[in-house]
Structures are given as structure tokens and as C-alpha cells.
């Protein structure tokens, strides 16, 4: 009976995991998706605890206490640090899979020899290679994104780097094949695989940097999922296999979407050492930058028929979304059609802008995807860029030497007039200048996004009060 209850719990959990992913596809149902995911995980844990003789309560309590101690502060980090938080959770997932695989292997060679079938040992080898490389790779990625001093942020390259990495992985795989063939006699190779996988994780990440980091994190997500699948086979746990497969495939799909949005290939992300410091174009006189006051910009905007707002990473940093909502309300009240142009990789994580704007309850139909809004950009009287840079950089269209060449962008340069809010002329994530900011029809509104949008709101409220 107990076994049946466990299986039913697992079945419901699997269905809930699938619904969770489905609901998370849209902002309107995303919250429901999160609750479904939490419910699924709770059921999965409770179901597992029901296994007779499986649970050592003392150790479970210690593990749960450690989990809570790590998890609670992780849940409270600001939204801007979500990519590194995500990387850390993949690291923990990878470590867990690696440790479980190691424990099972030594348990089996210590006595349960009947478990050492080639398939099971293959699953263990896959689990520990993927688990341990995800562990160190994700830690490195989190460290890079957190800008930890002793971890170089920019890609580190050296001669024969890719060859070295492949050889290292190849040796680990060969050791794995040895263990699959002779699991007891060659057990001394097991720690060698672990060390190689740990080293491979570090070496895989050091040539990657800059704007590629979030893509790599999505890829590490899929490795963590695959190691969970392998763990499911090792432990004979169907829920782990399905949940791991969902995790693995969603990570892979996400990284493919991100690669497409940046016009990069997987190979280029993994081996291209993108994000190197760019050589400055020699000579080339800097065009002068024109500035506008919030008052002047507000006057222009209230006369416009269509205003397109392009939010970017700076809006997230400044947490300006609520002021942006006020701006939206005021302009809409004046009869201006206001739309938001959402670039798929604006900010630092997929859906970053959607999440922030959904928080302010701006109607979803006003958030327009890049492909849909671009044909309308020439009709926009004003485009207001709030802390975005790379995603509106026209160099992506024409400058073959630019690291973002080929990346689809929001055609902000095609609008009749452009106001750009940022604090300085500093570049964005890709580390390159943006010619849009020195274009003839662009006016800079220098300052923190929250403060500047606040000023725009103040000026427009005076106008609205005067109208009524
Ligand atoms: P961005 O190119 O990084 O530019 C952000 C701009 O915001 C900066 O130029 C910065 O200029 C400004 N800024 C920062 N803090 C600000 C503040 N408090 N107030 C006002 N402005 C502020 O951002 P993006 O245009 O959103 O592009 C995202 C980049 O990340 C792309 O290169 C993309 O490929 C990469 N990326 C994103 C994802 C993702 O999933 N979203 C994934 C992979 C890569 P100042 O310092 O002068 O203020």
C-alpha cells in the first residue's frame, strides 16, 4: 500500500512539474506555475520519505537545516543577482548528484555486487562526470557574475585550450569506460574521474565571459538536469528521471533561445572566448553628445502620438519599474499610445524585463516582442530608452567587427526622436560604444533611471494637473 501511495505521489508530482513549466510560459500564469512547482517538489520529498527504512531522521534533519540555512538568504537576493543565484543552485544540484553517485558506487563495490551491471555503472559514471563538472563550472560562473576579485571576469585564453579541455574530458570518459568494464578491479580510477570532472568544470568556464555567461548558466542547468536523469537510473527513481529530463531539456531550450537572440552558435559561446576586451577603434573622432532636461523631454513626449519605451538592464539596477508605470499612466491619460519594446536578452536573464514590468501590473498587451515592434519603430514619435544599451546598438546590424554583429536589436534608431536615460557614456555588457547615443536625433538624459523617470513623471503630472 505504501508503495502505491509513493507512486501516486510521484505521478502527481510529475504532472505538476509539467504544468509548472507550462504556466511559467506566460506572465499571467507564472505565479501559478511557481506554486505548482513548489507543490510538486513537496510531494516528491514527502513521497520519498515514505520509503520504508530509507530515512535516517537525524541526518535528514542536519541536511534540511543546512538546506534552509543556505536557501533562505539565497531567496532574498536582489533580482539583479538572479543569474549568479541560479548558477549557485545548479552547483548544489550538480554536487548532490555527484555525491549520490559516489556513495552508491562505493556501497555497491563494498558488497552489493549484483548492482554493478554495465548499465548501472554507466549511469553512475555519467552522473558523476556531469554532476561534478556542473558543480565547479557553476561555482566559477557564479563567481564571475558576482565579480569576485580572484576570479577573472573576462575570458581567459591560452594556446591549445580547447584541445586540452577535450583531452581532459576524453581521459575521464576512458577511465569511465574502464570502470564500466571492470567496476571492482579498476575502482582506483573512480577518484581520478572525479578530479578530472572537477577540473574540466573550471576549465570549461574560464574562456567564457561577458554576455555569454547567462547562456552558459542555462547550459549548466541542462547538465545538472542530465546528471539528475542519470541519478534517477542509478536509484531506480522514475520521478527523478522525468524531473531531470524536464530540467535538462528546458535548460537546453533556453540556451538555444538565448543563442538565437544573440545570433551566436553553441560552439561559439562555448569555445569562442566572447567578451574579450575589445581593441578601441583607432583615431575616429568622438561625435558630440546632446543632452536634454527631463522637462524638455516631458514636453516632447506629451505631444507624441506613439511613445515606445525600451527598458534594459539599467532599469533593473535602478529598480525604476514603478516610476515607469507612473510615466505610462500619465502619458496614457494624455492620450499618448505607449508601448514597451521587449528584447529577449535585455537585462541579465531571460524574461528580466517582463518580470519587472509585470510586477507593476502594466497591461501585458503593452509589452511587445522585438519582432512585432520593429516594423512600427519608424512611426514612433519618441523612443525612450531606459538603461538599455547593447539591445539598441545599431552596430549589430552593420559593423562586422563588432562582437554583437548579427544580434537582432530593437530598431530604436529608426524612431523620429530618441531619449536615452543612463548615468554616463559607459558601455553595456558587451563593452562596446553605442553610436545611437551620438546620433543626430538622440538626446541623453543623464542620471539614475529611477531619478530621471521620477523627474519626467513630476513634469508630466504638472501638465496633467493643468489639463484637468
Ligand atoms: P546593457 O547593454 O548591459 O546596458 C545597460 C546600460 O544600463 C549600461 O550602459 C549602463 O550605463 C546603464 N545603467 C546601469 N545602471 C543604471 C542606472 N542605475 N540608471 C540608468 N542607467 C543605468 O543592457 P541591455 O541593453 O539590457 O543588454 C543586455 C546585455 O546582456 C546584452 O549584451 C545581452 O546579450 C546580455 N545578455 C543578456 C541575457 C539575458 O538573458 N537577458 C543573457 C545573456 C546575455 P551607465 O553605466 O552609463 O549608466
Short mmCIF file of C-alpha atoms and ligand atoms in Angstrom, two decimals:
data_model
loop_
_atom_site.label_atom_id
_atom_site.label_comp_id
_atom_site.label_asym_id
_atom_site.label_seq_id
_atom_site.Cartn_x
_atom_site.Cartn_y
_atom_site.Cartn_z
CA UNK A 1 0.00 0.00 0.00
CA UNK A 2 2.79 2.36 0.97
CA UNK A 3 4.49 1.69 -2.34
CA UNK A 4 1.29 2.60 -4.23
CA UNK A 5 0.96 5.86 -2.29
CA UNK A 6 4.54 6.73 -3.18
CA UNK A 7 3.93 6.04 -6.86
CA UNK A 8 0.74 8.13 -6.90
CA UNK A 9 2.59 10.99 -5.17
CA UNK A 10 5.33 10.74 -7.81
CA UNK A 11 2.80 10.68 -10.64
CA UNK A 12 1.02 13.79 -9.37
CA UNK A 13 4.39 15.49 -8.79
CA UNK A 14 5.45 14.73 -12.39
CA UNK A 15 2.21 16.19 -13.75
CA UNK A 16 2.61 19.26 -11.55
CA UNK A 17 6.21 19.78 -12.76
CA UNK A 18 4.96 19.74 -16.36
CA UNK A 19 2.12 22.17 -15.59
CA UNK A 20 4.56 24.37 -13.68
CA UNK A 21 6.75 24.73 -16.77
CA UNK A 22 3.73 25.33 -18.97
CA UNK A 23 2.26 28.01 -16.71
CA UNK A 24 5.61 29.73 -16.33
CA UNK A 25 5.49 30.46 -20.06
CA UNK A 26 3.22 33.44 -19.57
CA UNK A 27 3.37 36.27 -17.03
CA UNK A 28 -0.36 35.93 -16.32
CA UNK A 29 0.04 32.31 -15.15
CA UNK A 30 3.66 32.40 -13.95
CA UNK A 31 2.78 32.71 -10.27
CA UNK A 32 0.51 29.65 -10.54
CA UNK A 33 3.45 27.87 -12.20
CA UNK A 34 5.72 28.61 -9.26
CA UNK A 35 3.15 27.32 -6.77
CA UNK A 36 2.70 24.16 -8.86
CA UNK A 37 6.48 23.63 -8.86
CA UNK A 38 6.66 24.05 -5.08
CA UNK A 39 3.75 21.64 -4.60
CA UNK A 40 5.40 19.11 -6.93
CA UNK A 41 8.70 19.29 -5.05
CA UNK A 42 6.94 18.96 -1.68
CA UNK A 43 5.07 15.87 -2.89
CA UNK A 44 8.29 14.41 -4.30
CA UNK A 45 10.11 14.87 -0.98
CA UNK A 46 7.19 13.54 1.08
CA UNK A 47 6.80 10.55 -1.23
CA UNK A 48 10.49 9.73 -0.91
CA UNK A 49 10.36 9.99 2.88
CA UNK A 50 7.70 7.30 2.87
CA UNK A 51 10.09 4.64 1.52
CA UNK A 52 10.37 2.06 4.31
CA UNK A 53 13.76 2.01 6.00
CA UNK A 54 15.13 4.69 3.72
CA UNK A 55 15.27 7.59 6.07
CA UNK A 56 17.76 8.31 8.77
CA UNK A 57 15.91 11.16 10.51
CA UNK A 58 18.98 12.51 12.30
CA UNK A 59 20.94 13.02 9.09
CA UNK A 60 17.85 14.24 7.30
CA UNK A 61 17.39 16.94 9.95
CA UNK A 62 21.04 18.03 9.59
CA UNK A 63 20.73 18.15 5.78
CA UNK A 64 17.42 20.04 5.96
CA UNK A 65 18.91 22.57 8.42
CA UNK A 66 21.87 23.18 6.10
CA UNK A 67 19.49 23.49 3.14
CA UNK A 68 17.34 26.06 4.94
CA UNK A 69 20.41 28.00 6.13
CA UNK A 70 21.65 28.28 2.55
CA UNK A 71 18.27 28.59 0.84
CA UNK A 72 16.70 31.41 2.86
CA UNK A 73 19.43 34.02 2.21
CA UNK A 74 19.60 32.87 -1.43
CA UNK A 75 15.88 33.57 -1.82
CA UNK A 76 16.37 37.14 -0.62
CA UNK A 77 18.98 38.28 -3.10
CA UNK A 78 18.06 41.20 -5.37
CA UNK A 79 16.64 40.45 -8.81
CA UNK A 80 19.81 41.78 -10.46
CA UNK A 81 21.81 38.92 -8.91
CA UNK A 82 19.45 36.18 -10.10
CA UNK A 83 21.87 34.77 -12.73
CA UNK A 84 24.56 34.03 -10.13
CA UNK A 85 21.91 32.73 -7.71
CA UNK A 86 20.73 30.37 -10.42
CA UNK A 87 24.31 29.27 -11.05
CA UNK A 88 24.73 28.52 -7.34
CA UNK A 89 21.63 26.34 -7.27
CA UNK A 90 22.94 24.39 -10.27
CA UNK A 91 26.22 23.96 -8.40
CA UNK A 92 24.35 22.44 -5.46
CA UNK A 93 22.32 20.21 -7.79
CA UNK A 94 25.49 19.01 -9.51
CA UNK A 95 27.25 18.38 -6.19
CA UNK A 96 24.28 16.42 -4.86
CA UNK A 97 24.19 14.23 -7.97
CA UNK A 98 27.96 13.68 -7.83
CA UNK A 99 27.90 12.76 -4.14
CA UNK A 100 24.94 10.39 -4.51
CA UNK A 101 26.66 8.66 -7.43
CA UNK A 102 29.88 8.32 -5.42
CA UNK A 103 28.06 6.96 -2.37
CA UNK A 104 26.14 4.41 -4.46
CA UNK A 105 29.28 3.23 -6.24
CA UNK A 106 31.21 2.60 -3.02
CA UNK A 107 28.15 0.97 -1.46
CA UNK A 108 27.88 -1.40 -4.41
CA UNK A 109 31.55 -2.33 -4.67
CA UNK A 110 31.58 -2.77 -0.87
CA UNK A 111 29.14 -5.67 -1.07
CA UNK A 112 26.13 -5.17 -3.32
CA UNK A 113 27.99 -6.55 -6.35
CA UNK A 114 24.79 -7.63 -8.09
CA UNK A 115 24.02 -3.93 -8.67
CA UNK A 116 27.17 -3.44 -10.75
CA UNK A 117 25.57 -4.08 -14.13
CA UNK A 118 27.18 -2.27 -17.08
CA UNK A 119 24.10 -0.05 -17.45
CA UNK A 120 24.01 0.97 -13.79
CA UNK A 121 27.74 1.69 -13.73
CA UNK A 122 27.39 3.66 -16.97
CA UNK A 123 24.67 5.73 -15.28
CA UNK A 124 26.93 6.31 -12.26
CA UNK A 125 29.83 7.40 -14.47
CA UNK A 126 27.57 9.81 -16.41
CA UNK A 127 26.15 11.09 -13.14
CA UNK A 128 29.49 11.86 -11.52
CA UNK A 129 31.08 13.39 -14.63
CA UNK A 130 28.09 15.66 -15.28
CA UNK A 131 27.46 16.32 -11.59
CA UNK A 132 30.98 17.30 -10.62
CA UNK A 133 31.70 19.35 -13.74
CA UNK A 134 28.40 21.19 -13.19
CA UNK A 135 29.47 21.82 -9.60
CA UNK A 136 32.78 23.55 -10.32
CA UNK A 137 31.58 25.09 -13.61
CA UNK A 138 28.58 26.67 -11.92
CA UNK A 139 30.66 27.91 -8.98
CA UNK A 140 33.06 29.56 -11.44
CA UNK A 141 30.15 31.08 -13.36
CA UNK A 142 28.56 32.41 -10.16
CA UNK A 143 31.93 33.84 -9.08
CA UNK A 144 32.43 35.55 -12.42
CA UNK A 145 28.97 37.09 -12.39
CA UNK A 146 29.36 38.19 -8.78
CA UNK A 147 32.66 39.80 -9.86
CA UNK A 148 34.62 38.03 -7.14
CA UNK A 149 38.09 39.58 -7.15
CA UNK A 150 40.24 36.50 -7.63
CA UNK A 151 38.14 35.07 -10.46
CA UNK A 152 38.93 36.76 -13.79
CA UNK A 153 35.74 38.22 -15.28
CA UNK A 154 36.96 38.38 -18.84
CA UNK A 155 37.58 35.20 -20.82
CA UNK A 156 41.00 33.67 -20.11
CA UNK A 157 42.54 32.01 -23.13
CA UNK A 158 45.78 30.19 -23.80
CA UNK A 159 47.19 28.13 -26.67
CA UNK A 160 45.63 24.72 -27.27
CA UNK A 161 42.93 25.50 -24.72
CA UNK A 162 40.11 23.61 -26.44
CA UNK A 163 42.42 20.66 -27.18
CA UNK A 164 43.48 20.49 -23.52
CA UNK A 165 39.86 20.55 -22.41
CA UNK A 166 38.84 17.81 -24.81
CA UNK A 167 41.81 15.64 -23.83
CA UNK A 168 40.90 16.05 -20.16
CA UNK A 169 37.28 15.08 -20.80
CA UNK A 170 38.44 12.26 -23.08
CA UNK A 171 40.65 10.80 -20.32
CA UNK A 172 37.73 10.98 -17.86
CA UNK A 173 35.48 9.16 -20.34
CA UNK A 174 38.16 6.50 -20.95
CA UNK A 175 38.51 5.93 -17.20
CA UNK A 176 34.70 5.68 -17.09
CA UNK A 177 34.71 3.01 -19.80
CA UNK A 178 37.35 1.12 -17.80
CA UNK A 179 35.14 1.18 -14.71
CA UNK A 180 32.07 0.09 -16.67
CA UNK A 181 34.01 -2.91 -17.99
CA UNK A 182 35.71 -3.83 -14.68
CA UNK A 183 33.89 -1.97 -11.90
CA UNK A 184 35.70 -3.65 -8.98
CA UNK A 185 39.25 -4.17 -10.26
CA UNK A 186 39.57 -0.65 -11.66
CA UNK A 187 37.87 1.13 -8.76
CA UNK A 188 41.02 3.22 -8.23
CA UNK A 189 40.03 5.11 -11.40
CA UNK A 190 36.87 6.42 -9.74
CA UNK A 191 38.54 9.29 -7.80
CA UNK A 192 40.53 10.10 -10.95
CA UNK A 193 37.26 10.66 -12.84
CA UNK A 194 36.01 12.91 -10.05
CA UNK A 195 39.16 15.06 -10.08
CA UNK A 196 39.12 15.30 -13.89
CA UNK A 197 35.43 16.28 -13.93
CA UNK A 198 36.02 18.93 -11.25
CA UNK A 199 38.95 20.34 -13.23
CA UNK A 200 37.02 20.20 -16.50
CA UNK A 201 34.20 22.29 -14.99
CA UNK A 202 36.66 25.06 -14.14
CA UNK A 203 38.48 24.91 -17.48
CA UNK A 204 35.19 24.92 -19.40
CA UNK A 205 34.13 28.23 -17.86
CA UNK A 206 37.35 30.25 -17.79
CA UNK A 207 37.36 31.03 -21.54
CA UNK A 208 33.78 32.29 -21.32
CA UNK A 209 32.80 35.75 -20.17
CA UNK A 210 30.79 38.86 -20.77
CA UNK A 211 27.35 38.50 -22.28
CA UNK A 212 27.76 34.73 -22.77
CA UNK A 213 27.65 33.91 -19.07
CA UNK A 214 23.85 33.70 -18.74
CA UNK A 215 23.73 31.36 -21.76
CA UNK A 216 26.33 29.12 -20.19
CA UNK A 217 24.34 29.09 -16.97
CA UNK A 218 21.32 27.82 -18.91
CA UNK A 219 23.58 25.15 -20.40
CA UNK A 220 24.88 24.17 -16.96
CA UNK A 221 21.23 23.94 -15.93
CA UNK A 222 20.77 21.31 -18.60
CA UNK A 223 23.91 19.41 -17.43
CA UNK A 224 22.52 19.43 -13.87
CA UNK A 225 19.24 18.05 -15.25
CA UNK A 226 21.03 15.31 -17.18
CA UNK A 227 23.02 14.31 -14.11
CA UNK A 228 19.71 14.06 -12.25
CA UNK A 229 18.40 11.77 -15.02
CA UNK A 230 21.46 9.55 -14.59
CA UNK A 231 20.90 9.62 -10.82
CA UNK A 232 17.29 8.52 -11.45
CA UNK A 233 18.59 5.46 -13.31
CA UNK A 234 21.11 4.74 -10.57
CA UNK A 235 18.48 4.95 -7.83
CA UNK A 236 15.69 3.44 -9.95
CA UNK A 237 13.58 6.52 -9.34
CA UNK A 238 11.22 7.41 -12.19
CA UNK A 239 10.33 10.81 -10.79
CA UNK A 240 13.98 11.81 -10.75
CA UNK A 241 14.31 10.66 -14.37
CA UNK A 242 11.32 12.73 -15.57
CA UNK A 243 12.10 15.78 -13.43
CA UNK A 244 15.74 15.66 -14.54
CA UNK A 245 14.72 15.31 -18.18
CA UNK A 246 12.38 18.31 -17.87
CA UNK A 247 15.14 20.31 -16.20
CA UNK A 248 17.74 19.21 -18.73
CA UNK A 249 15.62 19.91 -21.78
CA UNK A 250 14.30 23.25 -20.54
CA UNK A 251 17.88 24.38 -19.84
CA UNK A 252 18.90 23.32 -23.33
CA UNK A 253 15.89 25.02 -24.97
CA UNK A 254 16.59 28.20 -23.00
CA UNK A 255 20.22 28.30 -24.06
CA UNK A 256 19.18 27.75 -27.70
CA UNK A 257 16.68 30.64 -27.45
CA UNK A 258 19.37 32.86 -25.92
CA UNK A 259 21.94 31.90 -28.55
CA UNK A 260 19.40 32.74 -31.27
CA UNK A 261 18.55 36.08 -29.66
CA UNK A 262 22.25 36.96 -29.66
CA UNK A 263 22.89 35.40 -33.06
CA UNK A 264 25.54 33.09 -31.65
CA UNK A 265 26.09 29.40 -32.10
CA UNK A 266 26.61 27.00 -29.22
CA UNK A 267 30.15 26.28 -30.33
CA UNK A 268 30.84 29.99 -30.46
CA UNK A 269 29.50 30.52 -26.96
CA UNK A 270 31.47 27.59 -25.52
CA UNK A 271 34.72 27.98 -27.40
CA UNK A 272 34.63 31.48 -28.87
CA UNK A 273 36.03 33.39 -25.85
CA UNK A 274 33.45 36.13 -26.37
CA UNK A 275 33.66 39.17 -24.11
CA UNK A 276 37.40 39.77 -24.55
CA UNK A 277 38.37 43.40 -24.05
CA UNK A 278 37.90 44.99 -27.44
CA UNK A 279 40.57 46.99 -29.14
CA UNK A 280 39.40 50.60 -29.44
CA UNK A 281 38.86 51.80 -32.98
CA UNK A 282 41.95 53.81 -33.70
CA UNK A 283 41.73 57.54 -34.41
CA UNK A 284 38.00 58.08 -35.01
CA UNK A 285 36.79 61.36 -33.57
CA UNK A 286 34.07 61.10 -30.93
CA UNK A 287 30.84 62.72 -32.08
CA UNK A 288 29.42 65.22 -29.61
CA UNK A 289 26.68 64.06 -27.27
CA UNK A 290 23.48 66.11 -26.98
CA UNK A 291 21.70 66.38 -23.66
CA UNK A 292 18.11 67.20 -22.78
CA UNK A 293 16.46 68.07 -19.50
CA UNK A 294 13.62 65.93 -18.11
CA UNK A 295 11.39 68.97 -18.50
CA UNK A 296 12.17 69.28 -22.22
CA UNK A 297 11.78 65.54 -22.78
CA UNK A 298 8.43 65.51 -20.95
CA UNK A 299 7.16 68.32 -23.17
CA UNK A 300 8.10 66.39 -26.31
CA UNK A 301 6.57 63.16 -25.04
CA UNK A 302 3.23 64.66 -24.13
CA UNK A 303 2.88 65.92 -27.70
CA UNK A 304 3.62 62.49 -29.18
CA UNK A 305 1.09 60.02 -30.58
CA UNK A 306 3.24 56.93 -30.11
CA UNK A 307 5.97 56.57 -27.47
CA UNK A 308 7.94 53.33 -27.38
CA UNK A 309 9.80 52.61 -24.15
CA UNK A 310 12.83 50.29 -24.40
CA UNK A 311 13.77 49.02 -20.95
CA UNK A 312 17.15 47.44 -20.27
CA UNK A 313 19.49 46.32 -17.54
CA UNK A 314 19.78 49.85 -16.10
CA UNK A 315 16.05 49.90 -15.30
CA UNK A 316 16.58 46.74 -13.26
CA UNK A 317 19.64 48.16 -11.48
CA UNK A 318 17.79 51.36 -10.60
CA UNK A 319 14.59 49.46 -9.74
CA UNK A 320 12.82 52.13 -11.76
CA UNK A 321 9.88 49.97 -12.85
CA UNK A 322 7.30 51.58 -10.55
CA UNK A 323 8.25 55.07 -11.74
CA UNK A 324 7.98 53.73 -15.29
CA UNK A 325 4.44 52.62 -14.51
CA UNK A 326 3.61 56.15 -13.31
CA UNK A 327 5.07 57.54 -16.51
CA UNK A 328 2.97 55.09 -18.52
CA UNK A 329 -0.19 56.14 -16.65
CA UNK A 330 0.42 59.84 -17.13
CA UNK A 331 1.19 59.57 -20.83
CA UNK A 332 -1.77 57.26 -21.42
CA UNK A 333 -4.03 59.76 -19.63
CA UNK A 334 -2.87 62.39 -22.11
CA UNK A 335 -3.94 60.14 -24.97
CA UNK A 336 -0.43 59.02 -25.92
CA UNK A 337 -0.13 55.43 -27.16
CA UNK A 338 2.66 53.95 -25.00
CA UNK A 339 4.20 50.57 -25.78
CA UNK A 340 7.15 48.68 -24.35
CA UNK A 341 9.65 47.08 -26.71
CA UNK A 342 10.94 43.89 -25.11
CA UNK A 343 14.21 42.45 -26.33
CA UNK A 344 14.62 38.75 -25.50
CA UNK A 345 18.02 39.28 -23.85
CA UNK A 346 17.50 42.72 -22.32
CA UNK A 347 18.74 42.73 -18.74
CA UNK A 348 20.66 39.81 -17.36
CA UNK A 349 18.26 36.91 -17.55
CA UNK A 350 15.58 35.77 -19.94
CA UNK A 351 12.29 37.47 -19.19
CA UNK A 352 14.02 40.01 -16.92
CA UNK A 353 12.05 42.98 -18.29
CA UNK A 354 8.75 41.08 -18.36
CA UNK A 355 9.17 40.15 -14.70
CA UNK A 356 9.93 43.73 -13.64
CA UNK A 357 7.12 45.29 -15.66
CA UNK A 358 4.63 42.58 -14.67
CA UNK A 359 5.42 43.50 -11.04
CA UNK A 360 3.95 46.95 -11.75
CA UNK A 361 0.91 45.45 -13.47
CA UNK A 362 1.40 47.26 -16.75
CA UNK A 363 -1.09 45.53 -19.12
CA UNK A 364 0.62 42.58 -20.84
CA UNK A 365 -0.62 43.64 -24.26
CA UNK A 366 1.53 46.75 -23.96
CA UNK A 367 4.68 44.61 -23.73
CA UNK A 368 5.55 43.98 -27.36
CA UNK A 369 8.16 41.49 -28.54
CA UNK A 370 11.04 42.79 -30.64
CA UNK A 371 9.90 41.26 -33.95
CA UNK A 372 6.45 42.78 -33.57
CA UNK A 373 7.50 46.27 -32.54
CA UNK A 374 10.36 46.76 -35.01
CA UNK A 375 8.15 47.37 -38.09
CA UNK A 376 6.37 50.08 -36.07
CA UNK A 377 9.51 51.90 -34.94
CA UNK A 378 9.58 54.40 -37.86
CA UNK A 379 6.08 55.53 -36.78
CA UNK A 380 7.18 56.14 -33.18
CA UNK A 381 7.42 59.85 -32.42
CA UNK A 382 9.63 59.17 -29.45
CA UNK A 383 11.60 56.17 -28.27
CA UNK A 384 12.56 56.36 -24.61
CA UNK A 385 15.47 54.08 -23.75
CA UNK A 386 15.72 53.33 -20.05
CA UNK A 387 19.07 51.79 -19.10
CA UNK A 388 19.40 49.72 -22.27
CA UNK A 389 22.49 49.71 -24.43
CA UNK A 390 23.55 46.59 -26.37
CA UNK A 391 19.98 45.72 -27.34
CA UNK A 392 19.59 49.02 -29.23
CA UNK A 393 23.12 49.24 -30.66
CA UNK A 394 22.88 49.64 -34.47
CA UNK A 395 26.45 48.30 -34.78
CA UNK A 396 24.84 44.85 -34.50
CA UNK A 397 23.36 45.47 -37.95
CA UNK A 398 26.31 46.79 -39.89
CA UNK A 399 29.65 46.55 -38.04
CA UNK A 400 31.12 43.16 -38.93
CA UNK A 401 33.96 43.66 -36.44
CA UNK A 402 31.57 44.18 -33.53
CA UNK A 403 31.19 41.30 -31.05
CA UNK A 404 27.42 41.78 -31.22
CA UNK A 405 27.32 41.78 -35.04
CA UNK A 406 24.26 39.83 -36.19
CA UNK A 407 22.42 40.07 -32.89
CA UNK A 408 18.84 41.17 -33.61
CA UNK A 409 18.22 44.57 -31.99
CA UNK A 410 15.29 46.88 -31.29
CA UNK A 411 15.35 49.46 -34.08
CA UNK A 412 15.33 52.45 -31.74
CA UNK A 413 17.43 54.41 -34.23
CA UNK A 414 14.52 54.36 -36.69
CA UNK A 415 12.18 56.33 -34.43
CA UNK A 416 11.69 60.03 -35.12
CA UNK A 417 13.34 61.05 -31.86
CA UNK A 418 15.26 59.20 -29.20
CA UNK A 419 15.72 59.97 -25.49
CA UNK A 420 18.17 57.76 -23.64
CA UNK A 421 18.43 57.52 -19.87
CA UNK A 422 21.74 56.30 -18.45
CA UNK A 423 24.27 57.60 -16.00
CA UNK A 424 27.25 58.12 -18.29
CA UNK A 425 28.59 57.19 -21.72
CA UNK A 426 29.86 53.89 -20.33
CA UNK A 427 29.20 50.83 -22.46
CA UNK A 428 26.80 47.98 -21.63
CA UNK A 429 27.54 44.30 -21.04
CA UNK A 430 29.32 43.71 -24.35
CA UNK A 431 31.77 46.52 -23.53
CA UNK A 432 31.32 48.46 -26.76
CA UNK A 433 30.34 52.03 -27.67
CA UNK A 434 26.88 52.74 -28.98
CA UNK A 435 26.63 55.07 -31.97
CA UNK A 436 22.92 55.60 -31.28
CA UNK A 437 23.86 57.84 -28.35
CA UNK A 438 25.71 60.26 -30.60
CA UNK A 439 23.16 60.13 -33.43
CA UNK A 440 21.59 63.40 -34.62
CA UNK A 441 18.13 62.64 -33.28
CA UNK A 442 19.26 61.26 -29.90
CA UNK A 443 19.22 63.28 -26.68
CA UNK A 444 20.71 61.92 -23.49
CA UNK A 445 19.01 62.25 -20.12
CA UNK A 446 21.95 61.53 -17.85
CA UNK A 447 21.26 60.15 -14.39
CA UNK A 448 19.99 57.19 -12.45
CA UNK A 449 16.98 55.71 -14.23
CA UNK A 450 14.69 55.92 -11.18
CA UNK A 451 15.58 59.56 -10.54
CA UNK A 452 15.26 60.63 -14.19
CA UNK A 453 11.97 58.83 -14.79
CA UNK A 454 10.80 60.37 -11.49
CA UNK A 455 11.64 63.81 -12.89
CA UNK A 456 9.75 63.03 -16.12
CA UNK A 457 6.75 61.97 -14.02
CA UNK A 458 6.95 65.16 -11.96
CA UNK A 459 6.97 67.34 -15.07
CA UNK A 460 4.14 65.41 -16.71
CA UNK A 461 1.98 65.46 -13.55
CA UNK A 462 2.14 69.24 -13.58
CA UNK A 463 0.99 69.12 -17.20
CA UNK A 464 -1.84 66.68 -16.46
CA UNK A 465 -2.98 68.74 -13.45
CA UNK A 466 -3.10 71.81 -15.67
CA UNK A 467 -5.21 69.96 -18.27
CA UNK A 468 -7.86 68.83 -15.74
P1 LIG B 1 23.44 46.65 -21.27
O1 LIG B 1 23.89 46.60 -22.67
O2 LIG B 1 24.19 45.87 -20.25
O3 LIG B 1 23.41 48.18 -20.84
C1 LIG B 1 22.87 48.59 -19.65
C2 LIG B 1 23.08 50.09 -19.52
O4 LIG B 1 22.38 50.50 -18.35
C3 LIG B 1 24.52 50.46 -19.32
O5 LIG B 1 25.06 51.06 -20.47
C4 LIG B 1 24.51 51.41 -18.11
O6 LIG B 1 25.08 52.66 -18.49
C5 LIG B 1 23.03 51.60 -17.81
N1 LIG B 1 22.77 51.63 -16.38
C6 LIG B 1 23.26 50.85 -15.41
N2 LIG B 1 22.78 51.21 -14.22
C7 LIG B 1 21.95 52.24 -14.45
C8 LIG B 1 21.14 53.06 -13.60
N3 LIG B 1 21.11 52.89 -12.28
N4 LIG B 1 20.40 54.04 -14.17
C9 LIG B 1 20.45 54.25 -15.50
N5 LIG B 1 21.19 53.51 -16.35
C10 LIG B 1 21.93 52.51 -15.81
O7 LIG B 1 21.91 46.22 -21.11
P2 LIG B 1 20.88 45.72 -22.19
O8 LIG B 1 20.75 46.71 -23.30
O9 LIG B 1 19.66 45.35 -21.40
O10 LIG B 1 21.54 44.43 -22.83
C11 LIG B 1 21.70 43.22 -22.11
C12 LIG B 1 23.07 42.61 -22.37
O11 LIG B 1 23.21 41.44 -21.58
C13 LIG B 1 23.25 42.20 -23.82
O12 LIG B 1 24.60 42.32 -24.19
C14 LIG B 1 22.84 40.75 -23.77
O13 LIG B 1 23.38 39.99 -24.85
C15 LIG B 1 23.45 40.35 -22.45
N6 LIG B 1 22.81 39.11 -22.02
C16 LIG B 1 21.58 39.10 -21.50
C17 LIG B 1 20.96 37.91 -21.22
C18 LIG B 1 19.57 37.82 -20.73
O14 LIG B 1 19.11 36.71 -20.56
N7 LIG B 1 18.87 38.90 -20.53
C19 LIG B 1 21.62 36.72 -21.44
C20 LIG B 1 22.88 36.76 -21.97
C21 LIG B 1 23.45 37.96 -22.25
P3 LIG B 1 25.70 53.64 -17.37
O15 LIG B 1 26.70 52.85 -16.63
O16 LIG B 1 26.25 54.76 -18.17
O17 LIG B 1 24.55 54.07 -16.51
#
